[in-house]
Amino acid sequence: DPKIIQKPKYLVAVTGSEKILICEQYLGHNAMYWYRQSAKKPLEFMFSYSYQKLMDNQTASSRFQPQSSKKNHLDLQITALKPDDSATYFCASSQVRSNERLFFGHGTKLSVL
Amino acid sequence: AQSVTQPDARVTVSEGASLQLRCKYSYSGTPYLFWYVQYPRQGLQLLLKYYSGDPVVQGVNGFEAEFSKSNSSFHLRKASVHWSDSAVYFCVVGSNAKLTFGKGTKLSVKS
Protein backbone atom coordinates (compact mmCIF):
# COMPACT_ATOMS: atom_id res chain seq x y z
CA ASP A 1 0.00 0.00 0.00
CA PRO A 2 1.34 3.43 -0.82
CA LYS A 3 2.36 5.33 2.26
CA ILE A 4 2.17 8.71 0.56
CA ILE A 5 -1.16 9.32 -1.09
CA GLN A 6 -1.55 11.98 -3.72
CA LYS A 7 -4.95 12.85 -5.13
CA PRO A 8 -5.97 13.03 -7.85
CA LYS A 9 -3.58 11.08 -10.08
CA TYR A 10 -4.58 13.10 -13.12
CA LEU A 11 -6.07 16.57 -13.27
CA VAL A 12 -7.18 18.67 -16.23
CA ALA A 13 -7.86 22.35 -15.67
CA VAL A 14 -8.65 25.39 -17.76
CA THR A 15 -6.45 28.46 -17.83
CA GLY A 16 -7.32 30.87 -15.05
CA SER A 17 -8.93 28.32 -12.77
CA GLU A 18 -7.80 27.13 -9.33
CA LYS A 19 -6.97 23.62 -8.20
CA ILE A 20 -5.84 21.92 -5.01
CA LEU A 21 -3.48 18.96 -5.07
CA ILE A 22 -3.84 16.68 -2.07
CA CYS A 23 -1.01 14.92 -0.23
CA GLU A 24 -1.23 12.73 2.84
CA GLN A 25 1.58 10.67 4.31
CA TYR A 26 1.22 7.75 6.69
CA LEU A 27 4.89 7.29 7.55
CA GLY A 28 4.84 9.35 10.73
CA HIS A 29 7.24 11.84 9.15
CA ASN A 30 7.67 15.40 10.36
CA ALA A 31 8.89 16.99 7.14
CA MET A 32 7.02 17.23 3.86
CA TYR A 33 7.89 18.68 0.48
CA TRP A 34 6.59 19.49 -2.96
CA TYR A 35 8.55 18.95 -6.14
CA ARG A 36 7.55 19.62 -9.73
CA GLN A 37 8.56 17.68 -12.84
CA SER A 38 7.71 19.38 -16.12
CA ALA A 39 8.32 18.02 -19.57
CA LYS A 40 11.45 19.97 -20.37
CA LYS A 41 12.99 20.50 -16.96
CA PRO A 42 14.49 18.32 -14.24
CA LEU A 43 12.57 17.67 -11.07
CA GLU A 44 12.48 20.97 -9.18
CA PHE A 45 12.23 21.61 -5.47
CA MET A 46 9.29 23.87 -4.57
CA PHE A 47 8.60 23.89 -0.81
CA SER A 48 9.62 22.24 2.41
CA TYR A 49 7.64 22.07 5.62
CA SER A 50 8.83 20.92 8.99
CA TYR A 51 6.35 20.33 11.82
CA GLN A 52 3.74 22.13 9.72
CA LYS A 53 5.87 25.24 9.31
CA LEU A 54 7.17 26.52 6.00
CA MET A 55 10.95 26.20 5.94
CA ASP A 56 11.93 26.77 2.34
CA ASN A 57 10.14 28.29 -0.62
CA GLN A 58 11.80 28.20 -4.01
CA THR A 59 8.70 28.99 -5.97
CA ALA A 60 8.78 32.52 -7.34
CA SER A 61 5.06 32.78 -7.88
CA SER A 62 2.60 33.41 -5.06
CA ARG A 63 0.03 31.50 -7.11
CA PHE A 64 1.43 28.37 -5.47
CA GLN A 65 0.38 28.09 -1.83
CA PRO A 66 1.04 25.00 0.30
CA GLN A 67 -1.49 24.28 3.03
CA SER A 68 -0.87 22.06 6.04
CA SER A 69 -4.08 21.45 7.98
CA LYS A 70 -2.69 18.40 9.78
CA LYS A 71 0.76 17.14 10.57
CA ASN A 72 0.58 14.48 7.86
CA HIS A 73 -1.05 16.66 5.20
CA LEU A 74 0.55 19.08 2.79
CA ASP A 75 -1.79 20.20 0.04
CA LEU A 76 -0.82 22.51 -2.78
CA GLN A 77 -3.22 25.20 -3.94
CA ILE A 78 -2.55 26.68 -7.37
CA THR A 79 -4.51 29.73 -8.47
CA ALA A 80 -4.84 31.49 -11.82
CA LEU A 81 -3.57 28.40 -13.62
CA LYS A 82 -1.44 28.80 -16.74
CA PRO A 83 -0.50 26.26 -19.41
CA ASP A 84 3.12 26.47 -18.17
CA ASP A 85 1.93 25.03 -14.85
CA SER A 86 1.36 21.72 -16.63
CA ALA A 87 3.61 19.21 -14.90
CA THR A 88 3.64 16.27 -12.57
CA TYR A 89 3.69 17.42 -8.97
CA PHE A 90 5.33 15.11 -6.46
CA CYS A 91 4.82 15.21 -2.74
CA ALA A 92 7.57 13.78 -0.56
CA SER A 93 8.32 13.32 3.11
CA SER A 94 11.16 12.50 5.46
CA GLN A 95 11.48 11.78 9.15
CA VAL A 96 13.02 15.18 9.74
CA ARG A 97 14.10 18.01 7.46
CA SER A 98 17.58 16.78 6.75
CA ASN A 99 19.52 14.88 4.19
CA GLU A 100 18.10 11.52 4.93
CA ARG A 101 15.99 9.51 2.57
CA LEU A 102 12.97 11.15 1.00
CA PHE A 103 9.88 9.11 0.24
CA PHE A 104 7.93 10.22 -2.80
CA GLY A 105 4.30 9.86 -3.73
CA HIS A 106 3.27 8.72 -7.20
CA GLY A 107 2.55 12.27 -8.31
CA THR A 108 -0.37 14.26 -9.66
CA LYS A 109 -0.19 14.96 -13.37
CA LEU A 110 -1.70 18.37 -14.04
CA SER A 111 -2.62 19.49 -17.54
CA VAL A 112 -3.71 23.09 -18.02
CA LEU A 113 -5.56 23.81 -21.26
CA ALA B 1 24.52 27.25 -6.79
CA GLN B 2 24.40 23.49 -7.00
CA SER B 3 23.83 21.62 -10.22
CA VAL B 4 23.86 18.12 -11.65
CA THR B 5 24.68 16.99 -15.17
CA GLN B 6 23.69 13.62 -16.51
CA PRO B 7 25.17 13.63 -20.01
CA ASP B 8 23.28 10.62 -21.32
CA ALA B 9 19.53 11.09 -21.76
CA ARG B 10 19.08 7.47 -22.86
CA VAL B 11 21.11 4.32 -22.41
CA THR B 12 20.31 0.91 -23.84
CA VAL B 13 22.05 -2.23 -22.67
CA SER B 14 21.46 -5.95 -23.05
CA GLU B 15 20.31 -8.01 -20.13
CA GLY B 16 23.27 -9.37 -18.23
CA ALA B 17 25.61 -6.64 -19.42
CA SER B 18 27.33 -4.22 -17.08
CA LEU B 19 26.11 -0.68 -16.68
CA GLN B 20 27.51 2.73 -15.87
CA LEU B 21 25.37 5.84 -15.71
CA ARG B 22 27.37 9.04 -15.54
CA CYS B 23 26.83 11.98 -13.24
CA LYS B 24 28.79 15.18 -12.68
CA TYR B 25 27.87 17.63 -9.95
CA SER B 26 28.67 21.14 -8.86
CA TYR B 27 28.38 22.04 -5.20
CA SER B 28 30.04 24.38 -2.71
CA GLY B 29 31.26 22.40 0.24
CA THR B 30 30.74 18.73 0.93
CA PRO B 31 27.74 17.43 -0.96
CA TYR B 32 25.13 14.91 -0.08
CA LEU B 33 24.76 12.78 -3.21
CA PHE B 34 21.99 10.41 -4.13
CA TRP B 35 20.75 8.24 -6.92
CA TYR B 36 16.98 7.91 -7.23
CA VAL B 37 15.10 5.65 -9.64
CA GLN B 38 11.67 6.19 -11.14
CA TYR B 39 9.91 3.12 -12.43
CA PRO B 40 7.04 3.60 -14.89
CA ARG B 41 3.97 5.14 -13.28
CA GLN B 42 5.58 5.20 -9.86
CA GLY B 43 7.14 7.72 -7.55
CA LEU B 44 10.86 8.06 -7.08
CA GLN B 45 12.72 5.62 -4.87
CA LEU B 46 16.12 6.00 -3.28
CA LEU B 47 18.81 3.67 -4.64
CA LEU B 48 21.73 4.89 -2.56
CA LYS B 49 23.22 7.93 -0.90
CA TYR B 50 26.67 9.23 -0.04
CA TYR B 51 28.03 11.84 2.29
CA SER B 52 31.41 10.72 3.51
CA GLY B 53 33.62 7.69 4.04
CA ASP B 54 34.31 4.96 1.52
CA PRO B 55 33.89 6.54 -1.92
CA VAL B 56 32.17 3.40 -3.19
CA VAL B 57 28.70 3.13 -1.73
CA GLN B 58 26.42 0.14 -2.08
CA GLY B 59 22.73 0.48 -2.82
CA VAL B 60 19.74 -1.73 -3.37
CA ASN B 61 19.36 -4.34 -6.10
CA GLY B 62 23.11 -4.64 -6.72
CA PHE B 63 23.70 -0.99 -7.60
CA GLU B 64 26.74 0.91 -6.41
CA ALA B 65 28.13 4.35 -7.01
CA GLU B 66 31.58 5.84 -6.76
CA PHE B 67 32.25 9.33 -5.51
CA SER B 68 35.20 11.24 -6.95
CA LYS B 69 35.93 14.63 -5.46
CA SER B 70 38.67 15.37 -7.99
CA ASN B 71 36.34 14.67 -10.91
CA SER B 72 33.16 15.99 -9.23
CA SER B 73 31.51 12.78 -10.29
CA PHE B 74 29.18 10.22 -8.78
CA HIS B 75 28.73 7.49 -11.39
CA LEU B 76 26.26 4.65 -10.88
CA ARG B 77 27.25 1.09 -11.75
CA LYS B 78 25.80 -2.36 -11.85
CA ALA B 79 27.67 -5.53 -12.79
CA SER B 80 24.79 -7.31 -14.51
CA VAL B 81 21.51 -5.62 -15.39
CA HIS B 82 18.09 -7.24 -15.43
CA TRP B 83 15.13 -6.29 -17.60
CA SER B 84 13.36 -5.01 -14.47
CA ASP B 85 16.04 -2.34 -14.11
CA SER B 86 14.47 -0.44 -17.00
CA ALA B 87 13.58 2.93 -15.51
CA VAL B 88 14.69 6.53 -15.30
CA TYR B 89 17.65 7.17 -13.02
CA PHE B 90 18.27 10.52 -11.39
CA CYS B 91 21.51 11.74 -9.90
CA VAL B 92 20.81 14.19 -7.09
CA VAL B 93 22.82 16.61 -4.98
CA GLY B 94 21.47 18.45 -2.01
CA SER B 95 21.30 19.55 1.57
CA ASN B 96 18.42 19.89 4.06
CA ALA B 97 16.28 17.95 1.60
CA LYS B 98 16.48 20.79 -0.95
CA LEU B 99 17.50 18.39 -3.63
CA THR B 100 18.74 19.35 -7.07
CA PHE B 101 18.02 16.69 -9.64
CA GLY B 102 19.73 15.91 -12.89
CA LYS B 103 17.57 15.55 -15.98
CA GLY B 104 17.65 11.80 -15.64
CA THR B 105 18.90 8.92 -17.75
CA LYS B 106 16.34 6.58 -19.21
CA LEU B 107 17.67 3.05 -19.08
CA SER B 108 16.26 0.43 -21.42
CA VAL B 109 17.33 -3.17 -20.91
CA LYS B 110 16.98 -5.45 -23.92
CA SER B 111 16.17 -9.07 -23.17
Coordinates of C-alpha atoms in Angstrom, one line a residue:
Chain A
D1 CA 0.0 0.0 0.0
P2 CA 1.3 3.4 -0.8
K3 CA 2.4 5.3 2.3
I4 CA 2.2 8.7 0.6
I5 CA -1.2 9.3 -1.1
Q6 CA -1.6 12.0 -3.7
K7 CA -4.9 12.9 -5.1
P8 CA -6.0 13.0 -7.8
K9 CA -3.6 11.1 -10.1
Y10 CA -4.6 13.1 -13.1
L11 CA -6.1 16.6 -13.3
V12 CA -7.2 18.7 -16.2
A13 CA -7.9 22.4 -15.7
V14 CA -8.7 25.4 -17.8
T15 CA -6.5 28.5 -17.8
G16 CA -7.3 30.9 -15.0
S17 CA -8.9 28.3 -12.8
E18 CA -7.8 27.1 -9.3
K19 CA -7.0 23.6 -8.2
I20 CA -5.8 21.9 -5.0
L21 CA -3.5 19.0 -5.1
I22 CA -3.8 16.7 -2.1
C23 CA -1.0 14.9 -0.2
E24 CA -1.2 12.7 2.8
Q25 CA 1.6 10.7 4.3
Y26 CA 1.2 7.8 6.7
L27 CA 4.9 7.3 7.6
G28 CA 4.8 9.4 10.7
H29 CA 7.2 11.8 9.2
N30 CA 7.7 15.4 10.4
A31 CA 8.9 17.0 7.1
M32 CA 7.0 17.2 3.9
Y33 CA 7.9 18.7 0.5
W34 CA 6.6 19.5 -3.0
Y35 CA 8.6 18.9 -6.1
R36 CA 7.6 19.6 -9.7
Q37 CA 8.6 17.7 -12.8
S38 CA 7.7 19.4 -16.1
A39 CA 8.3 18.0 -19.6
K40 CA 11.5 20.0 -20.4
K41 CA 13.0 20.5 -17.0
P42 CA 14.5 18.3 -14.2
L43 CA 12.6 17.7 -11.1
E44 CA 12.5 21.0 -9.2
F45 CA 12.2 21.6 -5.5
M46 CA 9.3 23.9 -4.6
F47 CA 8.6 23.9 -0.8
S48 CA 9.6 22.2 2.4
Y49 CA 7.6 22.1 5.6
S50 CA 8.8 20.9 9.0
Y51 CA 6.4 20.3 11.8
Q52 CA 3.7 22.1 9.7
K53 CA 5.9 25.2 9.3
L54 CA 7.2 26.5 6.0
M55 CA 11.0 26.2 5.9
D56 CA 11.9 26.8 2.3
N57 CA 10.1 28.3 -0.6
Q58 CA 11.8 28.2 -4.0
T59 CA 8.7 29.0 -6.0
A60 CA 8.8 32.5 -7.3
S61 CA 5.1 32.8 -7.9
S62 CA 2.6 33.4 -5.1
R63 CA 0.0 31.5 -7.1
F64 CA 1.4 28.4 -5.5
Q65 CA 0.4 28.1 -1.8
P66 CA 1.0 25.0 0.3
Q67 CA -1.5 24.3 3.0
S68 CA -0.9 22.1 6.0
S69 CA -4.1 21.4 8.0
K70 CA -2.7 18.4 9.8
K71 CA 0.8 17.1 10.6
N72 CA 0.6 14.5 7.9
H73 CA -1.1 16.7 5.2
L74 CA 0.6 19.1 2.8
D75 CA -1.8 20.2 0.0
L76 CA -0.8 22.5 -2.8
Q77 CA -3.2 25.2 -3.9
I78 CA -2.5 26.7 -7.4
T79 CA -4.5 29.7 -8.5
A80 CA -4.8 31.5 -11.8
L81 CA -3.6 28.4 -13.6
K82 CA -1.4 28.8 -16.7
P83 CA -0.5 26.3 -19.4
D84 CA 3.1 26.5 -18.2
D85 CA 1.9 25.0 -14.9
S86 CA 1.4 21.7 -16.6
A87 CA 3.6 19.2 -14.9
T88 CA 3.6 16.3 -12.6
Y89 CA 3.7 17.4 -9.0
F90 CA 5.3 15.1 -6.5
C91 CA 4.8 15.2 -2.7
A92 CA 7.6 13.8 -0.6
S93 CA 8.3 13.3 3.1
S94 CA 11.2 12.5 5.5
Q95 CA 11.5 11.8 9.1
V96 CA 13.0 15.2 9.7
R97 CA 14.1 18.0 7.5
S98 CA 17.6 16.8 6.8
N99 CA 19.5 14.9 4.2
E100 CA 18.1 11.5 4.9
R101 CA 16.0 9.5 2.6
L102 CA 13.0 11.1 1.0
F103 CA 9.9 9.1 0.2
F104 CA 7.9 10.2 -2.8
G105 CA 4.3 9.9 -3.7
H106 CA 3.3 8.7 -7.2
G107 CA 2.6 12.3 -8.3
T108 CA -0.4 14.3 -9.7
K109 CA -0.2 15.0 -13.4
L110 CA -1.7 18.4 -14.0
S111 CA -2.6 19.5 -17.5
V112 CA -3.7 23.1 -18.0
L113 CA -5.6 23.8 -21.3
Chain B
A1 CA 24.5 27.2 -6.8
Q2 CA 24.4 23.5 -7.0
S3 CA 23.8 21.6 -10.2
V4 CA 23.9 18.1 -11.6
T5 CA 24.7 17.0 -15.2
Q6 CA 23.7 13.6 -16.5
P7 CA 25.2 13.6 -20.0
D8 CA 23.3 10.6 -21.3
A9 CA 19.5 11.1 -21.8
R10 CA 19.1 7.5 -22.9
V11 CA 21.1 4.3 -22.4
T12 CA 20.3 0.9 -23.8
V13 CA 22.1 -2.2 -22.7
S14 CA 21.5 -5.9 -23.1
E15 CA 20.3 -8.0 -20.1
G16 CA 23.3 -9.4 -18.2
A17 CA 25.6 -6.6 -19.4
S18 CA 27.3 -4.2 -17.1
L19 CA 26.1 -0.7 -16.7
Q20 CA 27.5 2.7 -15.9
L21 CA 25.4 5.8 -15.7
R22 CA 27.4 9.0 -15.5
C23 CA 26.8 12.0 -13.2
K24 CA 28.8 15.2 -12.7
Y25 CA 27.9 17.6 -9.9
S26 CA 28.7 21.1 -8.9
Y27 CA 28.4 22.0 -5.2
S28 CA 30.0 24.4 -2.7
G29 CA 31.3 22.4 0.2
T30 CA 30.7 18.7 0.9
P31 CA 27.7 17.4 -1.0
Y32 CA 25.1 14.9 -0.1
L33 CA 24.8 12.8 -3.2
F34 CA 22.0 10.4 -4.1
W35 CA 20.7 8.2 -6.9
Y36 CA 17.0 7.9 -7.2
V37 CA 15.1 5.7 -9.6
Q38 CA 11.7 6.2 -11.1
Y39 CA 9.9 3.1 -12.4
P40 CA 7.0 3.6 -14.9
R41 CA 4.0 5.1 -13.3
Q42 CA 5.6 5.2 -9.9
G43 CA 7.1 7.7 -7.5
L44 CA 10.9 8.1 -7.1
Q45 CA 12.7 5.6 -4.9
L46 CA 16.1 6.0 -3.3
L47 CA 18.8 3.7 -4.6
L48 CA 21.7 4.9 -2.6
K49 CA 23.2 7.9 -0.9
Y50 CA 26.7 9.2 0.0
Y51 CA 28.0 11.8 2.3
S52 CA 31.4 10.7 3.5
G53 CA 33.6 7.7 4.0
D54 CA 34.3 5.0 1.5
P55 CA 33.9 6.5 -1.9
V56 CA 32.2 3.4 -3.2
V57 CA 28.7 3.1 -1.7
Q58 CA 26.4 0.1 -2.1
G59 CA 22.7 0.5 -2.8
V60 CA 19.7 -1.7 -3.4
N61 CA 19.4 -4.3 -6.1
G62 CA 23.1 -4.6 -6.7
F63 CA 23.7 -1.0 -7.6
E64 CA 26.7 0.9 -6.4
A65 CA 28.1 4.4 -7.0
E66 CA 31.6 5.8 -6.8
F67 CA 32.2 9.3 -5.5
S68 CA 35.2 11.2 -7.0
K69 CA 35.9 14.6 -5.5
S70 CA 38.7 15.4 -8.0
N71 CA 36.3 14.7 -10.9
S72 CA 33.2 16.0 -9.2
S73 CA 31.5 12.8 -10.3
F74 CA 29.2 10.2 -8.8
H75 CA 28.7 7.5 -11.4
L76 CA 26.3 4.7 -10.9
R77 CA 27.2 1.1 -11.7
K78 CA 25.8 -2.4 -11.8
A79 CA 27.7 -5.5 -12.8
S80 CA 24.8 -7.3 -14.5
V81 CA 21.5 -5.6 -15.4
H82 CA 18.1 -7.2 -15.4
W83 CA 15.1 -6.3 -17.6
S84 CA 13.4 -5.0 -14.5
D85 CA 16.0 -2.3 -14.1
S86 CA 14.5 -0.4 -17.0
A87 CA 13.6 2.9 -15.5
V88 CA 14.7 6.5 -15.3
Y89 CA 17.7 7.2 -13.0
F90 CA 18.3 10.5 -11.4
C91 CA 21.5 11.7 -9.9
V92 CA 20.8 14.2 -7.1
V93 CA 22.8 16.6 -5.0
G94 CA 21.5 18.5 -2.0
S95 CA 21.3 19.6 1.6
N96 CA 18.4 19.9 4.1
A97 CA 16.3 18.0 1.6
K98 CA 16.5 20.8 -1.0
L99 CA 17.5 18.4 -3.6
T100 CA 18.7 19.3 -7.1
F101 CA 18.0 16.7 -9.6
G102 CA 19.7 15.9 -12.9
K103 CA 17.6 15.5 -16.0
G104 CA 17.6 11.8 -15.6
T105 CA 18.9 8.9 -17.8
K106 CA 16.3 6.6 -19.2
L107 CA 17.7 3.0 -19.1
S108 CA 16.3 0.4 -21.4
V109 CA 17.3 -3.2 -20.9
K110 CA 17.0 -5.4 -23.9
S111 CA 16.2 -9.1 -23.2

